[in-house]
Amino acid sequence: MRVMLAEDSTLLREGLVRLLAEEGHRVEAAVGDGDALIAAVAAGPPDVVVVDVRMPPSHTDEGLRAALEIRRRWPGVGVLVLSQYVEKRYAAELITADTAGVGYLLKDRVAQVDEFLDALERVGAGGAAFDPEVVRRLLAAHGAQGDPLARLTPRERDVLDTMAQGHTNASIAAHLHISQSAVEKHVNAIFDKLDLSHATGYSRRVLAVLRYLGS
């Protein structure tokens, strides 16, 4: 897979370059700010970009704004965002625009190499990968507003939490140690309670739920 990195920490950037190369991926650019990333993508779009949220010059949201621009200008390029924190507003904007080929992980997850590589592969394949903590924060923020999520049972919230991370029904069943038919039952109940029962298909299902979360 062809990958480009944007990370201002030289140590982390070089570590990711080495890790990805060892896993057989081709790192076509490794830069330290959002502008350099956009320039590299414009010169030859990769399969996936991995981008830090806070980068020079202001160390606020340059990386995330670059990710959003890449999504707008090159929708076929997967975007995996890394962040030290859950940036709720931008996270919701990124993942509710279109969940095809999008991921958002906290940096702590990079240390769990298998999870990071699994997320990268899913994003590169056009799927979604969201950090469980990001999803929990978005769910909590939305639930605090007194919305229909309050009608979900604890198990249905577990299923929705895992589903919003980009997992398939089979993967949700494995994570929660329940049968796939039970997952399907919970998913149908979730859509009924959130008035999303007409959403069909895996990608449309996740997109509908995340759009709801970001509404």
XYZ file of C-alpha atoms in Angstrom:
215
model
C 0.000 0.000 0.000
C 1.294 3.499 -0.844
C 1.295 5.694 2.274
C 2.160 9.327 3.060
C 2.819 10.545 6.613
C 2.475 14.000 8.166
C 3.810 14.151 11.738
C 5.897 16.955 13.248
C 7.565 14.722 15.832
C 10.664 13.468 14.041
C 10.984 10.513 16.396
C 7.397 9.314 15.837
C 7.541 10.056 12.106
C 10.702 8.041 11.582
C 9.320 5.268 13.757
C 6.179 5.048 11.640
C 8.232 5.070 8.434
C 10.294 2.137 9.688
C 7.233 0.229 10.950
C 5.299 0.638 7.706
C 8.305 -0.325 5.588
C 8.846 -3.450 7.686
C 5.185 -4.370 7.114
C 5.636 -4.120 3.336
C 4.025 -0.730 2.756
C 5.670 1.906 0.546
C 6.069 5.261 2.312
C 6.113 7.800 -0.534
C 6.439 10.916 1.633
C 7.023 11.685 5.304
C 6.598 15.386 6.096
C 6.281 17.656 9.129
C 3.297 19.904 8.338
C -0.075 20.003 6.584
C 0.975 22.188 3.656
C 3.811 19.810 2.762
C 1.377 16.892 2.941
C -1.101 18.534 0.556
C 1.753 19.363 -1.851
C 2.939 15.742 -1.760
C -0.573 14.397 -2.373
C -1.057 16.839 -5.270
C 2.157 15.544 -6.865
C 0.894 11.962 -6.780
C -1.988 10.774 -4.575
C -1.192 7.715 -2.410
C -3.624 5.069 -1.191
C -3.669 6.427 2.374
C -2.376 9.435 4.285
C -1.637 9.259 8.016
C -1.818 12.728 9.512
C -1.361 14.241 12.965
C -3.971 16.800 14.070
C -1.710 19.420 15.644
C 1.244 20.522 13.530
C 3.220 23.692 12.734
C 2.929 26.610 12.570
C 0.268 27.073 15.291
C 0.094 23.478 16.551
C -3.706 23.638 16.738
C -5.611 21.954 13.899
C -3.436 22.302 10.772
C -3.244 18.566 10.258
C -6.975 18.016 10.584
C -7.712 20.860 8.176
C -5.287 19.271 5.720
C -7.124 15.943 6.164
C -10.466 17.602 5.410
C -9.020 19.278 2.301
C -7.591 15.971 1.087
C -11.015 14.367 1.589
C -12.564 17.159 -0.475
C -10.011 17.269 -3.310
C -8.997 13.586 -3.525
C -11.944 11.534 -2.215
C -10.268 8.288 -3.311
C -7.392 8.778 -0.857
C -7.919 7.142 2.538
C -7.296 9.384 5.542
C -6.191 8.077 8.934
C -6.009 10.868 11.508
C -3.861 10.537 14.626
C -4.471 12.755 17.619
C -3.282 13.113 21.185
C -6.799 14.240 22.110
C -10.409 13.794 20.975
C -11.131 16.889 18.868
C -14.915 16.514 18.971
C -15.961 19.165 16.468
C -13.482 18.238 13.764
C -13.794 14.523 14.446
C -17.542 14.744 13.875
C -17.011 16.822 10.717
C -14.484 14.355 9.335
C -16.375 11.160 10.020
C -19.866 12.430 9.213
C -18.852 13.780 5.797
C -18.249 10.256 4.434
C -17.030 7.180 6.286
C -15.503 5.490 3.226
C -11.751 5.351 3.723
C -11.634 7.368 6.945
C -10.118 6.650 10.337
C -9.466 8.552 13.566
C -7.178 7.075 16.202
C -5.705 8.421 19.394
C -1.905 8.343 19.313
C -1.799 5.901 22.193
C -3.278 3.364 19.775
C -0.162 3.535 17.574
C 1.777 1.781 20.325
C -0.621 -1.129 19.942
C 0.895 -2.028 16.590
C -1.613 -4.670 15.554
C -4.559 -2.308 16.124
C -2.828 0.513 14.251
C -1.990 -1.691 11.267
C -5.504 -3.167 11.255
C -6.962 0.367 11.173
C -4.596 1.369 8.366
C -5.559 -1.673 6.291
C -9.276 -1.014 6.826
C -8.957 2.634 5.785
C -6.816 1.672 2.791
C -9.474 -0.820 1.711
C -12.142 1.887 1.789
C -13.524 1.014 5.210
C -13.679 2.937 8.462
C -11.667 2.771 11.668
C -12.498 4.906 14.678
C -10.858 4.823 18.057
C -13.232 3.470 20.717
C -12.497 6.498 22.916
C -13.402 8.902 20.083
C -16.703 7.121 19.551
C -17.449 7.084 23.276
C -16.834 10.836 23.535
C -19.094 11.561 20.562
C -21.797 9.285 21.904
C -21.567 10.872 25.349
C -21.710 14.394 23.926
C -24.707 13.513 21.840
C -26.418 11.618 24.647
C -26.043 14.589 26.974
C -28.361 16.556 24.711
C -31.317 14.299 25.566
C -31.541 12.634 22.156
C -33.011 9.196 21.281
C -29.733 7.454 22.180
C -31.056 7.478 25.725
C -33.600 4.876 24.603
C -30.913 2.325 23.778
C -30.220 -0.535 26.165
C -26.655 -0.942 27.511
C -26.058 -3.839 25.094
C -27.400 -1.829 22.151
C -25.014 0.990 23.078
C -22.160 -1.530 23.144
C -23.130 -2.692 19.648
C -23.471 0.888 18.369
C -20.133 1.826 19.921
C -18.370 -1.055 18.174
C -20.274 -0.573 14.917
C -19.291 3.094 14.791
C -15.623 2.053 15.022
C -16.054 0.491 11.576
C -16.458 -3.163 12.530
C -18.633 -5.604 10.603
C -21.400 -7.596 12.285
C -19.119 -10.645 12.476
C -16.376 -8.560 14.082
C -18.840 -7.004 16.542
C -20.004 -10.488 17.536
C -16.399 -11.520 18.182
C -15.649 -8.378 20.200
C -18.752 -8.674 22.393
C -18.779 -12.478 22.586
C -22.326 -12.787 21.266
C -23.772 -14.469 18.172
C -23.950 -12.700 14.824
C -27.724 -13.126 14.800
C -27.868 -11.337 18.155
C -25.817 -8.493 16.685
C -28.211 -8.219 13.742
C -31.151 -8.110 16.181
C -29.518 -5.320 18.190
C -28.624 -3.367 15.022
C -32.231 -3.497 13.832
C -33.406 -2.330 17.260
C -30.893 0.537 17.155
C -32.094 1.708 13.768
C -35.714 1.493 14.883
C -35.042 3.565 17.993
C -32.966 6.120 16.069
C -35.433 6.286 13.169
C -32.806 4.859 10.803
C -34.566 1.635 9.881
C -34.435 2.443 6.179
C -30.627 2.560 6.129
C -29.394 -0.637 4.417
C -25.934 -2.006 3.647
C -22.824 -1.847 5.845
C -21.324 1.425 4.618
C -24.660 3.204 4.450
C -25.498 1.909 7.888
C -22.339 3.306 9.481
C -22.658 6.531 7.525
C -26.251 6.985 8.655
C -25.374 6.401 12.294
C -22.367 8.721 12.221
C -24.313 11.417 10.459
C -26.879 11.092 13.161
C -24.192 11.393 15.820
C -22.849 14.515 14.178
C -26.214 16.177 13.553
